[in-house]
Short mmCIF file of C-alpha atoms and ligand atoms in Angstrom, two decimals:
data_model
loop_
_atom_site.label_atom_id
_atom_site.label_comp_id
_atom_site.label_asym_id
_atom_site.label_seq_id
_atom_site.Cartn_x
_atom_site.Cartn_y
_atom_site.Cartn_z
CA UNK A 1 0.00 0.00 0.00
CA UNK A 2 1.68 3.20 -1.08
CA UNK A 3 0.93 6.67 0.07
CA UNK A 4 1.44 10.12 -1.40
CA UNK A 5 2.43 12.41 1.37
CA UNK A 6 4.69 15.32 2.18
CA UNK A 7 5.42 14.84 5.89
CA UNK A 8 3.97 18.31 6.36
CA UNK A 9 1.49 19.33 8.95
CA UNK A 10 -0.77 22.18 9.96
CA UNK A 11 -0.46 24.40 13.02
CA UNK A 12 -3.69 24.00 14.97
CA UNK A 13 -3.36 27.52 16.36
CA UNK A 14 -2.87 29.60 13.20
CA UNK A 15 -3.25 27.24 10.22
CA UNK A 16 0.37 27.59 9.03
CA UNK A 17 1.71 24.64 7.02
CA UNK A 18 5.23 23.39 7.77
CA UNK A 19 7.31 20.21 7.69
CA UNK A 20 7.50 18.10 10.83
CA UNK A 21 10.94 19.50 11.68
CA UNK A 22 10.21 23.16 10.91
CA UNK A 23 6.94 23.02 12.82
CA UNK A 24 8.77 22.96 16.14
CA UNK A 25 10.47 26.29 15.38
CA UNK A 26 7.17 27.70 14.14
CA UNK A 27 5.40 26.69 17.34
CA UNK A 28 8.11 28.15 19.53
CA UNK A 29 7.03 31.56 18.21
CA UNK A 30 3.35 30.86 17.54
CA UNK A 31 2.21 29.21 20.78
CA UNK A 32 2.94 32.24 22.96
CA UNK A 33 0.86 34.48 20.70
CA UNK A 34 -2.09 32.14 21.29
CA UNK A 35 -1.90 32.10 25.07
CA UNK A 36 -4.77 33.00 27.35
CA UNK A 37 -4.52 35.75 29.90
CA UNK A 38 -3.41 34.56 33.31
CA UNK A 39 -0.13 33.90 35.01
CA UNK A 40 2.33 31.83 32.96
CA UNK A 41 3.27 28.39 34.19
CA UNK A 42 5.73 25.75 33.04
CA UNK A 43 4.63 23.77 29.98
CA UNK A 44 6.17 20.85 28.13
CA UNK A 45 5.91 20.45 24.35
CA UNK A 46 5.58 16.81 23.30
CA UNK A 47 5.68 15.11 19.93
CA UNK A 48 4.04 11.76 19.28
CA UNK A 49 4.39 9.58 16.23
CA UNK A 50 3.24 6.12 15.30
CA UNK A 51 5.95 3.55 15.98
CA UNK A 52 7.24 2.54 12.54
CA UNK A 53 5.14 5.11 10.63
CA UNK A 54 6.51 8.60 11.39
CA UNK A 55 4.23 10.24 8.81
CA UNK A 56 1.60 10.21 11.53
CA UNK A 57 2.61 12.81 14.09
CA UNK A 58 1.13 15.21 16.61
CA UNK A 59 2.67 18.01 18.65
CA UNK A 60 0.86 18.89 21.86
CA UNK A 61 1.66 20.89 24.94
CA UNK A 62 0.82 20.01 28.51
CA UNK A 63 1.06 21.80 31.82
CA UNK A 64 4.20 20.45 33.48
CA UNK A 65 2.17 19.12 36.41
CA UNK A 66 -0.65 17.64 34.27
CA UNK A 67 -1.00 13.91 34.97
CA UNK A 68 -0.41 11.57 32.04
CA UNK A 69 -4.07 10.62 31.98
CA UNK A 70 -4.78 14.00 30.35
CA UNK A 71 -2.26 13.25 27.63
CA UNK A 72 -3.85 9.81 27.26
CA UNK A 73 -7.27 11.43 26.91
CA UNK A 74 -6.09 13.82 24.19
CA UNK A 75 -4.38 11.01 22.23
CA UNK A 76 -7.60 9.00 22.39
CA UNK A 77 -9.68 11.98 21.26
CA UNK A 78 -7.47 12.86 18.30
CA UNK A 79 -6.29 9.49 17.12
CA UNK A 80 -7.37 6.35 18.90
CA UNK A 81 -10.62 5.89 20.72
CA UNK A 82 -12.79 3.14 19.29
CA UNK A 83 -14.23 1.17 22.20
CA UNK A 84 -12.54 2.16 25.43
CA UNK A 85 -9.52 -0.17 25.30
CA UNK A 86 -6.76 -0.07 27.91
CA UNK A 87 -3.66 2.01 27.32
CA UNK A 88 -0.27 2.53 28.94
CA UNK A 89 2.82 4.74 28.89
CA UNK A 90 6.17 3.00 29.29
CA UNK A 91 9.85 3.88 29.51
CA UNK A 92 11.72 0.74 28.57
CA UNK A 93 9.83 -2.00 30.40
CA UNK A 94 8.64 0.21 33.22
CA UNK A 95 4.99 1.25 33.04
CA UNK A 96 4.29 4.79 34.21
CA UNK A 97 1.33 5.53 36.47
CA UNK A 98 -1.35 7.65 34.77
CA UNK A 99 -0.93 10.04 37.72
CA UNK A 100 2.70 10.80 36.78
CA UNK A 101 3.23 14.49 36.00
CA UNK A 102 3.93 15.07 32.30
CA UNK A 103 7.20 16.90 32.98
CA UNK A 104 8.45 13.98 35.06
CA UNK A 105 7.47 11.35 32.49
CA UNK A 106 9.05 13.35 29.66
CA UNK A 107 12.07 14.44 31.63
CA UNK A 108 14.63 14.73 28.88
CA UNK A 109 14.96 14.72 25.12
CA UNK A 110 16.90 11.47 25.41
CA UNK A 111 14.13 9.48 27.08
CA UNK A 112 11.52 8.30 24.64
CA UNK A 113 8.20 7.31 26.12
CA UNK A 114 6.33 4.48 24.50
CA UNK A 115 2.57 4.42 24.47
CA UNK A 116 0.16 1.64 23.58
CA UNK A 117 -3.55 1.79 23.01
CA UNK A 118 -5.41 -1.56 23.04
CA UNK A 119 -3.29 -4.52 24.10
CA UNK A 120 -4.98 -6.76 21.49
CA UNK A 121 -4.97 -4.90 18.16
CA UNK A 122 -2.36 -2.50 19.46
CA UNK A 123 -1.65 0.96 18.11
CA UNK A 124 1.86 1.83 19.33
CA UNK A 125 3.15 5.39 19.56
CA UNK A 126 6.43 6.96 20.60
CA UNK A 127 6.49 10.28 22.44
CA UNK A 128 9.34 12.66 23.12
CA UNK A 129 9.98 16.02 24.69
CA UNK A 130 10.65 18.65 22.00
CA UNK A 131 10.40 21.86 24.01
CA UNK A 132 9.61 23.65 27.23
CA UNK A 133 8.22 27.11 27.83
CA UNK A 134 6.38 29.31 30.26
CA UNK A 135 2.87 30.08 29.11
CA UNK A 136 -0.80 30.17 29.90
CA UNK A 137 -3.09 27.77 28.07
CA UNK A 138 -6.19 28.46 30.13
CA UNK A 139 -8.16 25.84 32.02
CA UNK A 140 -7.30 22.89 29.80
CA UNK A 141 -4.33 20.81 30.96
CA UNK A 142 -3.26 19.87 27.44
CA UNK A 143 -3.82 21.25 23.96
CA UNK A 144 -3.09 20.27 20.39
CA UNK A 145 -0.47 22.44 18.65
CA UNK A 146 -0.04 20.74 15.28
CA UNK A 147 -0.63 17.47 13.42
CA UNK A 148 0.28 15.85 10.11
CA UNK A 149 -1.82 16.64 7.07
CA UNK A 150 -4.10 13.79 6.04
CA UNK A 151 -2.15 11.16 4.09
CA UNK A 152 -3.53 10.48 0.63
CA UNK A 153 -3.90 6.74 0.01
CA UNK A 154 -4.44 5.79 -3.63
CA UNK A 155 -7.10 3.15 -4.24
CA UNK A 156 -5.63 -0.35 -4.62
CA UNK A 157 -7.34 -0.73 -8.01
CA UNK A 158 -7.05 2.73 -9.56
CA UNK A 159 -5.36 6.03 -8.75
CA UNK A 160 -8.31 7.80 -7.17
CA UNK A 161 -7.93 8.75 -3.50
CA UNK A 162 -9.17 5.90 -1.31
CA UNK A 163 -12.17 6.53 0.93
CA UNK A 164 -12.71 3.11 2.51
CA UNK A 165 -10.58 0.48 4.23
CA UNK A 166 -11.23 -3.26 4.20
CA UNK A 167 -10.02 -4.43 7.63
CA UNK A 168 -9.65 -8.01 6.31
CA UNK A 169 -7.19 -6.88 3.66
CA UNK A 170 -5.38 -3.90 5.20
CA UNK A 171 -2.48 -6.00 6.51
CA UNK A 172 -1.95 -7.65 3.12
CA UNK A 173 -1.05 -4.23 1.73
CA UNK A 174 -3.95 -3.60 -0.62
CA UNK A 175 -6.90 -2.86 1.58
CA UNK A 176 -7.89 0.69 0.62
CA UNK A 177 -10.38 1.55 -2.11
CA UNK A 178 -12.29 4.34 -3.76
CA UNK A 179 -16.08 4.06 -3.42
CA UNK A 180 -16.53 2.28 -6.76
CA UNK A 181 -13.81 -0.31 -6.16
CA UNK A 182 -14.92 -0.87 -2.57
CA UNK A 183 -18.28 -1.87 -3.98
CA UNK A 184 -16.61 -4.28 -6.42
CA UNK A 185 -14.22 -5.75 -3.79
CA UNK A 186 -14.74 -9.35 -2.64
CA UNK A 187 -15.61 -8.31 0.95
CA UNK A 188 -18.26 -5.76 -0.01
CA UNK A 189 -21.04 -7.97 1.35
CA UNK A 190 -19.45 -8.36 4.78
CA UNK A 191 -20.27 -4.76 5.75
CA UNK A 192 -16.96 -4.32 7.56
CA UNK A 193 -15.52 -1.30 5.75
CA UNK A 194 -14.04 1.52 7.78
CA UNK A 195 -13.42 5.07 6.59
CA UNK A 196 -10.03 6.44 5.57
CA UNK A 197 -9.15 8.76 8.45
CA UNK A 198 -6.14 10.81 9.55
CA UNK A 199 -5.04 8.44 12.29
CA UNK A 200 -2.59 5.60 12.88
CA UNK A 201 -5.60 3.55 13.95
CA UNK A 202 -7.17 3.67 10.47
CA UNK A 203 -8.67 0.29 9.59
CA UNK A 204 -8.17 -1.16 13.09
CA UNK A 205 -10.95 -2.55 15.31
CA UNK A 206 -13.98 -0.29 14.91
CA UNK A 207 -12.10 3.00 14.56
CA UNK A 208 -14.02 5.54 12.50
CA UNK A 209 -12.23 8.78 13.40
ZN1 LIG B 301 0.92 28.66 14.23
ZN1 LIG B 302 -11.90 -1.11 19.58
ZN1 LIG B 303 -10.56 2.73 -7.33
ZN1 LIG B 304 -11.06 -7.26 1.74
#
């Protein structure tokens, strides 16, 4: 299954388009101009990507003292939640409590934090600290700063952009189809198709975005 993509993303605060690397510099200037009034507090800037598929990425920021469960909640909202599966953050083999403060979990640029959603049909992510600043993001403990642009998957049978995923065939490499070819595909009668969505959980379990 091939994909046409640029590795670019969109700033959620101002709409600016930039590559994954340049986005960090953009956000260093942009985030402060989108702060709320109120006294600044320490924030950590975190980047998540799908393990093995770095074209899916998110940059978020969290209050330094925000427990990991808020980061978990945002990841579920943006990328993952299908039916309330379990999830966990880990450093090496050590699982982190969901009450761990974000700044403690993501203590240094060297320590990558692994995250898993659903211990059956697992979606695995890697998170890292990419910045720190003082700012005021209002009452929310975490917010989205930027994410990858939707990847364009060509239909397995023609070159049109795919709209549907066949979960039976996605692992074989040719499981995405335009509407017409989805209808012609051998699993059309099973009523199992899932939508093409901007998420590393596309085509998994019952994820519909
Ligand atoms: Zn921006
Ligand atoms: Zn599920
Ligand atoms: Zn097609
Ligand atoms: Zn199929």
